[in-house]
Structures are given as C-alpha cells and as structure tokens.
XYZ file of C-alpha atoms in Angstrom:
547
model
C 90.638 73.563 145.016
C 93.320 72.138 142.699
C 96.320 70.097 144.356
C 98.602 73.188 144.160
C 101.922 71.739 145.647
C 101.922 68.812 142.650
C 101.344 71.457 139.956
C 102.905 74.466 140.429
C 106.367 73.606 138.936
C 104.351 72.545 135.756
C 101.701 75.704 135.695
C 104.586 78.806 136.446
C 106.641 76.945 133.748
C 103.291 77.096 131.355
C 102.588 80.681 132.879
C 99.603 79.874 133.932
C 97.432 80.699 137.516
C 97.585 78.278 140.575
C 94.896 77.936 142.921
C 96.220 77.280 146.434
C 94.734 76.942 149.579
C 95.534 74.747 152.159
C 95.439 74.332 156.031
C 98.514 73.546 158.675
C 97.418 70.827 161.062
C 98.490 70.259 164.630
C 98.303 72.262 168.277
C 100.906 74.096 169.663
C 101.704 72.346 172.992
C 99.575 74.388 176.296
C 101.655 75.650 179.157
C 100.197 76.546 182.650
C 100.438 80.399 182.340
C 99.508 83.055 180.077
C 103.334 84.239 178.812
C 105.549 80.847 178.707
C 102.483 79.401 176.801
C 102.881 82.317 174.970
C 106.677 83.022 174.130
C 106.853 78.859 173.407
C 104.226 79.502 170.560
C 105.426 82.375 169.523
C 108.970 80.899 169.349
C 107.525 77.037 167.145
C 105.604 79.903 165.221
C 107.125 83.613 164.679
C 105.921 84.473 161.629
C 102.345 83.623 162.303
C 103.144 85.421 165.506
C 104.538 88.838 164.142
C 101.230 88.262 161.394
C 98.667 88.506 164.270
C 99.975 91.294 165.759
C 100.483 93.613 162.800
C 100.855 93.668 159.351
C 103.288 90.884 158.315
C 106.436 89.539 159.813
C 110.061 91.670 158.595
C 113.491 90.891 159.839
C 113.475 93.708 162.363
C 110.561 92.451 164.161
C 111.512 88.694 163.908
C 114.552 90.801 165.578
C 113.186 92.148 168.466
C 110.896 89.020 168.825
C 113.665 86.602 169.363
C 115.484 89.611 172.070
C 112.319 90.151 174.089
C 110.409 87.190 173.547
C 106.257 86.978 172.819
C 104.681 88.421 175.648
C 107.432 91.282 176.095
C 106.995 92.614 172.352
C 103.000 92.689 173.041
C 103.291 94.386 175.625
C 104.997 97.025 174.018
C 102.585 97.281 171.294
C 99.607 97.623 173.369
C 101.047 100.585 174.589
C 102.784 102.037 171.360
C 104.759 105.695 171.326
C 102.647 108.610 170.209
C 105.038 109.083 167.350
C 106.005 106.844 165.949
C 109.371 106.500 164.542
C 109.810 106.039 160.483
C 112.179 106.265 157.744
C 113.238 109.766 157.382
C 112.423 110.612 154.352
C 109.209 108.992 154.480
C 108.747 110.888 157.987
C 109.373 113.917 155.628
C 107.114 112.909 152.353
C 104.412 112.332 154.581
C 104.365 115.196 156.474
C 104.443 117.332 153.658
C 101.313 115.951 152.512
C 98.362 118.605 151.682
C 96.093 116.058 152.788
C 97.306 116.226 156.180
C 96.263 119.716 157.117
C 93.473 120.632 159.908
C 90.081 120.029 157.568
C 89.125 123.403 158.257
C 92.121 124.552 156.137
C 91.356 122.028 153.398
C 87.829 121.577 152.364
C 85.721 124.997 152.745
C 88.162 125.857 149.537
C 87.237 122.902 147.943
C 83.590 123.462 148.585
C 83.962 127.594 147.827
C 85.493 126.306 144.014
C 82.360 123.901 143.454
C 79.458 126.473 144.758
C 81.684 129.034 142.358
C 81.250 126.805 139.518
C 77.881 126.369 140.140
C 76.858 129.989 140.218
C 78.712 130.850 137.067
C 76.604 128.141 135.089
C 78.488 124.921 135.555
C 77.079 121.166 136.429
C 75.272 121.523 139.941
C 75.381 117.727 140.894
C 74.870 118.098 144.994
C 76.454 115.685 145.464
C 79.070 114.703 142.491
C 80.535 117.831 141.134
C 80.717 116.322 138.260
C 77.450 115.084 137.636
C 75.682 117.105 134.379
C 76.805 118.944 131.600
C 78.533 122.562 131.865
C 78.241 126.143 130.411
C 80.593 126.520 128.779
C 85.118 125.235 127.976
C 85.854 127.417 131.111
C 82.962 125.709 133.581
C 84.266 122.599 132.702
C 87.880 123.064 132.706
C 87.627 124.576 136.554
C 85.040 120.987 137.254
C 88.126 119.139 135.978
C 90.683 120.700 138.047
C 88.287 120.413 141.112
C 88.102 116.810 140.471
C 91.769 116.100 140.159
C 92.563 118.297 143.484
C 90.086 115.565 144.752
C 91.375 112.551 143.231
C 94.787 113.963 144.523
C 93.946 114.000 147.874
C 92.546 110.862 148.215
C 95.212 109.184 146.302
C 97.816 110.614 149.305
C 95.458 109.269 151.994
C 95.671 105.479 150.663
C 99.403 106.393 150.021
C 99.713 107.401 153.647
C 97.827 104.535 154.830
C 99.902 101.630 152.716
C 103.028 103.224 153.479
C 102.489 103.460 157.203
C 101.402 99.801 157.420
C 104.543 98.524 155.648
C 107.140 100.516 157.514
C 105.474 101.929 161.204
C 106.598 100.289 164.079
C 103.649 100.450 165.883
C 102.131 96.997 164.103
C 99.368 96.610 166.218
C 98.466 99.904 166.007
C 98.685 100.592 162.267
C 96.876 96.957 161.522
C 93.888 97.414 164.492
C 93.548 100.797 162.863
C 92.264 99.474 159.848
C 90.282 97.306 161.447
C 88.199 99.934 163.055
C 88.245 102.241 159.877
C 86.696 98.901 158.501
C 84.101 98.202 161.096
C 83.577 101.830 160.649
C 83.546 102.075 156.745
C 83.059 105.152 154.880
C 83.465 105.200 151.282
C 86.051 107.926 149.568
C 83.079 109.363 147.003
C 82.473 112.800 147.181
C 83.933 115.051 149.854
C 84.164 112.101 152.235
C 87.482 110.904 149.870
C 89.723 114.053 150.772
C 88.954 113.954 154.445
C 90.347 109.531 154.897
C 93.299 111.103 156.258
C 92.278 113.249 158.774
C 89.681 109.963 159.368
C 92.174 107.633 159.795
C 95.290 110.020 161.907
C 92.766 112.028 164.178
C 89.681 109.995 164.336
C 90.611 105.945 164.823
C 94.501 105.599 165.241
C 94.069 107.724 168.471
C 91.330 105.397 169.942
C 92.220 101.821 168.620
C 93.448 100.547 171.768
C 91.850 102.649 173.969
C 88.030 103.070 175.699
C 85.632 101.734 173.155
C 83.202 104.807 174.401
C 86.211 107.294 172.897
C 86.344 105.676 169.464
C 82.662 105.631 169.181
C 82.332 109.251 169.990
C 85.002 110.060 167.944
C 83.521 108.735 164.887
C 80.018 109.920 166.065
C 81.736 113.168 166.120
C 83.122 112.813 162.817
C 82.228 114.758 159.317
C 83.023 111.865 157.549
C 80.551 109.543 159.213
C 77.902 112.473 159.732
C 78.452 112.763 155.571
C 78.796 109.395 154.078
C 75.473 108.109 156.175
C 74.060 111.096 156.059
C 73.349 112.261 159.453
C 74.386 115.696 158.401
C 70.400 115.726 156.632
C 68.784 114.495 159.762
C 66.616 117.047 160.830
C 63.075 118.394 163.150
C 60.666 117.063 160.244
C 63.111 115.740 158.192
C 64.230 112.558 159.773
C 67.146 110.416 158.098
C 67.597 107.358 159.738
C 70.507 106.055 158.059
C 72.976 106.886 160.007
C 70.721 105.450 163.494
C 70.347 102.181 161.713
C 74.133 101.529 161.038
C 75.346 102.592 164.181
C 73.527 100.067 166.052
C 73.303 97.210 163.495
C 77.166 97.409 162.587
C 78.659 99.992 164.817
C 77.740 98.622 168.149
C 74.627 96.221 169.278
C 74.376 94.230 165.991
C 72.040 91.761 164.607
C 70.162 89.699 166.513
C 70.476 91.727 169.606
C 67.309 92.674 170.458
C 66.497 96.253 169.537
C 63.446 97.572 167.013
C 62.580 99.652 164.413
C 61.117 101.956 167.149
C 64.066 101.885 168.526
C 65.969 103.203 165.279
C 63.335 105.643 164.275
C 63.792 107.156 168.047
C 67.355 107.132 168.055
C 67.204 109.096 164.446
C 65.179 111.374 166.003
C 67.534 112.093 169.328
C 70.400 112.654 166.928
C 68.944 115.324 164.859
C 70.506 118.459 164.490
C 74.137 117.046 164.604
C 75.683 117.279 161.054
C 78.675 119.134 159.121
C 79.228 122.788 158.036
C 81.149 122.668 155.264
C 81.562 126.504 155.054
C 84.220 126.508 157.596
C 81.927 129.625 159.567
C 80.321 129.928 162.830
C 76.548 129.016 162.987
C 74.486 132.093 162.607
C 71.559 131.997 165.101
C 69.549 133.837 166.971
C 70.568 134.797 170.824
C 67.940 132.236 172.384
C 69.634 129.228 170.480
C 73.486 130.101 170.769
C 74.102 128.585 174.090
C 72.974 125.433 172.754
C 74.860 125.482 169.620
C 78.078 123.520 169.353
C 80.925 123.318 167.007
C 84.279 121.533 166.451
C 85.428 122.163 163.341
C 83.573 121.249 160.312
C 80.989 119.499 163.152
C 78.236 121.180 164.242
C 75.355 120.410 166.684
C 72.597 122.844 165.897
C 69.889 123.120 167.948
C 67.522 124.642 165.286
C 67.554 121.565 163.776
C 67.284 119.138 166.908
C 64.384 117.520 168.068
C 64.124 117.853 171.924
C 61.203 116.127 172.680
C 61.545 112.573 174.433
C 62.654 109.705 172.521
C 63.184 106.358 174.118
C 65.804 104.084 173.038
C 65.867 100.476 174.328
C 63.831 101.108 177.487
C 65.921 104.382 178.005
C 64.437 107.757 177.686
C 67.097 110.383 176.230
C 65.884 113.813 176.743
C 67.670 116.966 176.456
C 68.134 119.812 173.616
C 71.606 120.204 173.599
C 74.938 118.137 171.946
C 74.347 116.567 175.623
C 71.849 114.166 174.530
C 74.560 112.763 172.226
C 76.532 112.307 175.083
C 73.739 110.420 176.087
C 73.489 108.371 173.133
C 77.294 107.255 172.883
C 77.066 105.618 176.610
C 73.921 104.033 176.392
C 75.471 101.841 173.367
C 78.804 102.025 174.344
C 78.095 100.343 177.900
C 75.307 97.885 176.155
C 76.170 94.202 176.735
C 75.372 93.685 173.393
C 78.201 96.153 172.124
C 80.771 93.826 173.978
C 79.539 91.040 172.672
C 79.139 91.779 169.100
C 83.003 93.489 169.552
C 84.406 91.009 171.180
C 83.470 88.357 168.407
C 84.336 90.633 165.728
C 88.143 91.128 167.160
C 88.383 87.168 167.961
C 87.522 86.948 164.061
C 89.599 89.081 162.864
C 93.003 88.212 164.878
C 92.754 85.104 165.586
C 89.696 82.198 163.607
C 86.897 83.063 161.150
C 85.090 80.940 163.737
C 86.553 81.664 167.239
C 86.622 79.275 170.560
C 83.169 80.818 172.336
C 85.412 80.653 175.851
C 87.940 82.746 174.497
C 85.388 85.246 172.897
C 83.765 84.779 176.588
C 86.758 85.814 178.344
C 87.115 88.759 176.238
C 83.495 89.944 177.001
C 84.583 89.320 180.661
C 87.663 92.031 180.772
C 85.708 94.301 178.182
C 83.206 94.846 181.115
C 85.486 94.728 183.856
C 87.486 97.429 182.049
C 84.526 99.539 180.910
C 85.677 98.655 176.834
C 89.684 99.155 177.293
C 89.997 97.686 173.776
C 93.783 97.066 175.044
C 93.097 94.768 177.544
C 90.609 93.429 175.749
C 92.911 92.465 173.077
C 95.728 91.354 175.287
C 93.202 88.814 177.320
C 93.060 87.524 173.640
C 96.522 87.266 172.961
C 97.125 85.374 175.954
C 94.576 82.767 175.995
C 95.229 79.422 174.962
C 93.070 79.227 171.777
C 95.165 82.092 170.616
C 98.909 80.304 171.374
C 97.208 77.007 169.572
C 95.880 78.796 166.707
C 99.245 80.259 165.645
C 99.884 76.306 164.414
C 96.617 76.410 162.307
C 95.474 78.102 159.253
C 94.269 81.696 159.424
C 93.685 82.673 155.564
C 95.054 86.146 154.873
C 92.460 88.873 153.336
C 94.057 91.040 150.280
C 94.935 93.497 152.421
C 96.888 91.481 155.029
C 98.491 89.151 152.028
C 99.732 92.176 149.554
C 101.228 94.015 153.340
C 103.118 91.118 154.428
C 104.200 90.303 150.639
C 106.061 93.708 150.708
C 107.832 93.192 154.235
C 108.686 89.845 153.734
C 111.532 91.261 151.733
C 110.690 94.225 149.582
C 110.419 96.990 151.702
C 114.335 97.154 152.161
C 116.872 98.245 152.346
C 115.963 100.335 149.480
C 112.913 102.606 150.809
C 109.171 102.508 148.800
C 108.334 105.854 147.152
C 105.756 104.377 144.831
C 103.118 102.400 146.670
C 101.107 102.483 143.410
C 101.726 98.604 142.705
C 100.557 97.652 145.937
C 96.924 100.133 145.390
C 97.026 98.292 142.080
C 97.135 94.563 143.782
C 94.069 95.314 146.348
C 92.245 96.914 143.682
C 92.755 93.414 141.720
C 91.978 91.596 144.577
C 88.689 93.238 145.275
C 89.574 94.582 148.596
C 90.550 98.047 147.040
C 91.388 100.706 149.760
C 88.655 102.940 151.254
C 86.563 101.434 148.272
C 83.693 99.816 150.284
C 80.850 101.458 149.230
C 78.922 99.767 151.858
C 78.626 100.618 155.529
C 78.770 97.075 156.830
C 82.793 97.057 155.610
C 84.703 94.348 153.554
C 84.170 90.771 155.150
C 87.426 89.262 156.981
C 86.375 85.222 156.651
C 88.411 83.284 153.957
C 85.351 81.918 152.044
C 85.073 86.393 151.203
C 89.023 85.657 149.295
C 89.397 81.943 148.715
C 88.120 81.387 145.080
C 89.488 80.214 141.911
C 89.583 83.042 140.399
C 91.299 85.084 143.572
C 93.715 82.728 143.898
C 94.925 82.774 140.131
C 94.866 86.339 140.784
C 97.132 86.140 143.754
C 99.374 83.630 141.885
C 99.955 86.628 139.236
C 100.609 89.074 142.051
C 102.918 86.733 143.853
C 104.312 86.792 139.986
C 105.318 90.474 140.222
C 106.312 90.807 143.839
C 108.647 88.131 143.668
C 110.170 89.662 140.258
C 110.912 92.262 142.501
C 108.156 95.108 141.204
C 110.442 97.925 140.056
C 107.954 100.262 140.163
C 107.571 100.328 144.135
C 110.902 101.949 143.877
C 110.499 104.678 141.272
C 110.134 108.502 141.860
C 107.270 109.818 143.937
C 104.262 109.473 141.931
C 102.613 113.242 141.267
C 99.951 113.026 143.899
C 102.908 112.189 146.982
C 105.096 115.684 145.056
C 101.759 117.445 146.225
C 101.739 118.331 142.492
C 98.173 119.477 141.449
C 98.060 117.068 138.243
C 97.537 113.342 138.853
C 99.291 113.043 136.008
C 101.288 114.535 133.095
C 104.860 114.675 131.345
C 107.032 111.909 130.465
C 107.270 109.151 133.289
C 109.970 108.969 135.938
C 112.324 106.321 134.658
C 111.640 102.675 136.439
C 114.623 101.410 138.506
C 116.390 97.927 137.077
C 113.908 95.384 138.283
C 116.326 93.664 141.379
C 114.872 90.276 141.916
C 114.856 89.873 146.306
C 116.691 87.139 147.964
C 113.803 86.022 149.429
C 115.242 82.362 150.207
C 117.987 84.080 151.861
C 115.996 86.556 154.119
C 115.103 86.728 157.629
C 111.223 85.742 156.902
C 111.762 83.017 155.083
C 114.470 81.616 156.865
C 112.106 81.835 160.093
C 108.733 80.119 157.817
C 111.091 77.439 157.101
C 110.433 75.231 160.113
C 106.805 74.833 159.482
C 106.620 74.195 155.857
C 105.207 71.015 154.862
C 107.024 68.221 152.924
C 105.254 69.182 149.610
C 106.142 72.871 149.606
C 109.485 72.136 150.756
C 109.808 69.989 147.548
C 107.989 72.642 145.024
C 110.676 75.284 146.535
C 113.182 72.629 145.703
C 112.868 72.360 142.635
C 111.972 75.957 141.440
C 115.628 76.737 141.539
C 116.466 80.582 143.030
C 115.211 83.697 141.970
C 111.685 84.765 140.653
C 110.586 81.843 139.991
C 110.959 80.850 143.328
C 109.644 83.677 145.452
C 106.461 83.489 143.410
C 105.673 80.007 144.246
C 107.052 80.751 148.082
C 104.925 83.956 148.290
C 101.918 81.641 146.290
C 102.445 78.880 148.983
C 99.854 78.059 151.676
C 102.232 78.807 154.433
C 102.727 82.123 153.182
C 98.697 82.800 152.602
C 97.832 81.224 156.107
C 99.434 82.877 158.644
C-alpha cells in the first residue's frame, strides 16, 4: 500500500487512482456496565457506531443517536416495526413493483411462455431458455421477450434491495438481512433471478432477528434454495446431494465440525422428495399418497419421491415418510452446538473484526443457547460487550457493499429522493461484489484482505470520483424496469438532472467523522479546497473506508 495521505493532492490533480488503506489506533476507554460503556463509545465514535448497526451513518440517525443515546437506539432496532416507514413515493414505486406479487401469480406464466416456446420448435435449454438455436424469427422473438421479462424482474429486486438499504429505517434489519441472504447465497440465473424478491421480503427479512430454527426452515422451505442447489432433483434413486452438503458445511455446522460424508449422503437421502412445482397446480397422486403430500406454494413435499427408510444423521436416526422428517432435519442442525458456534463467529466477523475477541464470540455462543438461537439477543450480547465498544476506535474495512451504501447516505440520498439506483448496481458490479451475483453457495467473503487490493482501491478512488461529483444519474427518471415497463430498454433517454455537487464538508456525517480524523487527512482535506475535489478524497479517505 502506497502512502495515500502524502499523495492524493498530487494523484486527483494528475487524475490518477489512489490506493488507501489505513488503520485508526487506540481503545475506547471501558466502563463497568454494558450501556454507559456503550453510549460513551458510541458518543467518541458515532459514525462507526450508526456503521455497525446498519448501512452507513445519515444525519437523521446521527439525529436520533445523539436524542436517545447508544444503547436506547439498539434497542429499538432489535425490535424494528413490521412496516417500516419510507419516503412516499418510494413506499409507492416499490409497491407497485411486478416483482413483488405472491410467486404463484408470477412464475407458472413465466414457465407456461418457455414450455410454449419449446413445443412450437424453439431452443429447449432446461435450464437457460436461451440456450440453442430456434425455429424460426417468431421462436426467437417470444425467447427474447421471455428473457427481458426476466432480466426485468430481477433488475427490480436489486432495485428494491439498494433502495431499501439507503433509505429504511430499520438499519439493522435491512443490513442483517443481507447478511443472511449472503450466508444463504443463491445466485439470480435462471428462474431463481425473478423470485430474489420474494427471497429477500418473505423468506430472510422476517427471520433476521428472530429464532435461528425459523430462518433455517424458512429457507429450507424455500423454491429458491430447493432450485439453485438443486434439491428440487433429489429423489428415491436419484439422490442429489448438493443441497445436503451446503446446508451443513455453510448453512449451519461448518467445517471442521465433525460430521462425514455418511453423514451428507444420509441427510440427502432424508430430504428427498421435497422440491418445487413450478406449474403452480396441486400434486396429482394417487389416494394412498395424498395425506402425505404437502404444498405451500410453489413448494412441494412429495412423498412419491421420498425415501422413508432410516437414515442416520450424526448419531441421530430420522425416520418418517412425511414433510415431518424435515421437521426433523431443521432441529437437529438448528439446536447443534456446532450451528452456534460456526454463527456466532460468522456475526462477530461480520459486525464487529475480521478476527473477533474468542470471549466475545464465547459469550455470544452462551446467550445463543440460553435463548434457543434468538439471533436478537444474540446480537445485542454483541453489541454490548466490551470488545465491541473498543472496536468502534479501530479499523473495520468496509466490503463494496457496505462502502458504495454509506457513500450514498453520507450525503446523497437527500433531500432530493433516488429514483435511479442504477449508478450504485454499476459501482458493486465494479467492485466485484455485484448484487445477488455470487454464483457460489459459500457467499461473497466479508474480511478486508477479499477488497483491499491495488487495483480495488484505484477502483474505489474512481467511484469516490463520481459520488462526490454528485452522480446525476441517481436522480434521473425511473429507469424502465422500476415503470414496470416490459422493455429494459428503448426510446430516447430520460434527460440527466444538472450534476449538483453535495456539501459534504458541510453535512451532518462529516461534521460528526471530524473528531477522529487523523492529522494527515485533516491536512489532504485542507488543502483540496471545497467541492468535488474534496468529497472524493474525504469519501477515498481511510476514515471513511474503516468504519
């Protein structure tokens, strides 16, 4: 790493990239209780504060922080409202969304079009429908328009997604979410990439902070999951252990914690039969098997399919021939020691150190299995330790996602309201981190040493660049895909707004940072002058990228 705080004057002058990373020194002071060691921290430290606890610190947080103090605000979002309140006519864009209806309104169509296409001679890719060539101008005009409907609905789920991270006030909520949608990757390909809304509003928000055991049977229980790792093909004779493997390597035990290949083949085997209609009908069986069937929407448990025989799953026999022995499944992970350990590590890394205090993470375990995985508690036995209140005063490196987030509601994201969160899809993409495009279960990594290179911080320098110029486009008409228009594209382009340059120096984030900035940044800042020039180098600082 290059010097940063002796160059960057010189380099934005030349246009050119700076790398920058550093680390703040020092230890917040310890008091002898959980909240006035707390609120103290939180009060040297705000914006680092407001950072760990959601998505990046704005002035109406910093706001209700300095009114309530630490412990008072997280509090309040461990226990968010149900709905929460936004921007009205976000509130309305949003909930005019096509992507938001009931799945059983919105993909048997889109699978009916494709098995259309296919009978009248178009490609018959099973599972890209637009793999090989068509039959003809009219086969491959109705593929195109099927993969644009597509495209348009999983353009309106990252939308959805962005947009409700820079402006929900439910923080915690909205940033733990992604966590778990993380730590429960599925990639958008295919049929899975319509369906990230309904995966992120029905399936994780409504179990981040609550019983571990929920969240894992929701997304047991989920056609996304039962797609993308292809449980949906696990069947009597036809075993598919994918989705087995995953769910105890990264979903729950992890590595290292003792189970076997036995152990995966058998739990592949006890989890046969549960998959995805994608028909949007009731299973068609005979009398004898109906009672056992099961279905919730586009999930099915069919007991055709199911292998009822015995299977024994670290040193536990599961047994039964209904969705009951999934029942079965979900606790005997969910209530594993190894699940709160390999949780309990994975939160401490993500809110708090890419290598967290062991007593802290030990402490967490503790409440996790007095409170049989109340992910709230968990989190707020976290929050309130003392490693937490002394790491706010060192360096936690921000991941794309977290850094382009808090870049917009540092200063961006008002008072004029974000209709075009195309710039910001456009930064994660060119950060590598872009959204929902993991195409690996095991998620994107959180640790700096994932984000910290040359080359991704000359990257971030450029996006700091644009931000800080104020990024006209953010504020531009709806782009087609949040109209609900069925082209992604077409027609002349919405005119851009003037390009307003923020008064970032002059804003309630900055003027909270400005405390803990070190002697050399404050002297870079001095001498970039106002405007651009200087947000970029203050949104391109290491204050601003460790948080």
């Amino acid at each position: 790493m290059f010097d940063w705080m002796r160059r960057s004057s010189r380099h934005l002058a030349q246009g050119l990239p700076v790398v920058l990373l550093a680390a703040c020194a020092g230890a917040a002071a310890q008091a002898p209780s959980p909240q006035p060691r707390l609120d103290a921290a939180a009060r040297a430290h705000p914006v680092a504060f407001l950072d760990r606890i959601g998505w990046g610190a704005d002035a109406a947080q910093l706001r209700q922080l300095r009114q309530q103090g630490a412990t008072a605000l997280l509090d309040a979002q461990l226990r968010p409202d149900a709905r929460p309140v936004l921007p009205p006519e976000l509130a309305r864009t949003l909930a005019a969304l096509p992507v938001n209806a009931p799945l059983e309104q919105l993909i048997p169509p889109l699978v009916a079009q494709r098995r259309a296409i296919r009978m009248s001679g178009g490609p018959a890719g099973a599972q890209d429908p637009g793999a090989g060539a068509g039959n003809g101008a009219d086969a491959q005009a109705r593929l195109k328009a099927l993969r644009q409907r597509m495209n348009l609905l999983t353009r309106q789920a990252m939308a959805q997604q962005l947009l409700l991270a820079v402006y929900a006030p439910n923080q915690l909520q909205q940033r733990l979410s992604w966590f778990w949608m993380n730590h429960f990757n599925v990639f958008h390909g295919f049929l899975v990439g319509p369906m990230l809304a309904d995966y992120q509003m029905r399936v994780i928000e409504p179990h981040a902070l609550g019983h571990f055991r929920d969240l894992l049977r929701a997304t047991m229980f989920s056609p996304q999951m039962l797609l993308y790792l292809n449980n949906a093909q696990n069947a009597r004779g036809h075993i598919n252990e994918n989705y087995a493997r995953e769910v105890m390597e990264l979903h729950t035990l992890g590595v290292g914690s003792g189970y076997t290949q036995t152990d995966v083949t058998n739990l592949a085997h006890a989890l046969t039969g549960l998959g995805v209609d994608l028909r949007g009908r009731p299973l068609r069986l005979r009398p004898a098997w109906r009672e056992l069937a099961w279905q919730r929407g586009l999930v099915v448990f069919n007991p055709v399919r199911h292998d009822a025989s015995p299977q024994v799953v670290l040193g536990h026999t599961l047994q039964g021939d209904s969705v009951d022995e999934m029942e079965q499944v979900v606790e005997l992970l969910a209530d594993d020691p190894a699940t709160a350990r390999h949780l309990c590590f994975e939160l401490a890394q993500y809110f708090v150190a890419d290598h967290p205090d062991p007593a802290m993470v030990a402490a967490m375990v503790r409440t996790w299995q007095r409170s049989d995985g109340d992910i709230a508690r968990v989190l707020r036995t976290m929050y309130t330790s003392p490693q937490f209140a002394s790491s706010l005063a060192d360096a936690q490196f921000k991941d794309p996602m977290r850094y382009v987030i808090s870049v917009v509601r540092a200063g961006l994201a008002g008072p004029r309201l974000i209709r075009n969160p195309q710039p910001m899809l456009g930064a994660l993409a060119a950060l590598g981190e872009p959204l929902f495009g993991r195409s690996t279960p095991d998620g994107f990594p959180v640790g700096a040493a994932a984000w910290d290179g040359s080359g991704d911080m000359s990257t971030r320098f450029r996006i700091a660049q644009q931000f800080g110029a104020g990024a006209p486009a953010l504020y531009a008409a709806e782009p087609p895909y949040l109209r609900g228009d069925d082209a992604m594209s077409g027609g002349a382009a919405p005119p851009r707004p003037r390009a307003q340059v923020p008064a970032l120096a002059e804003g309630a984030v900055y003027r909270a940072a400005e405390p803990t900035l070190s002697d050399a940044s404050r002297q870079v800042l001095a001498q970039a002058g106002a405007g651009a020039r200087w947000n970029a180098l203050w949104l391109a600082s290491p204050e601003f990228m460790n948080q």
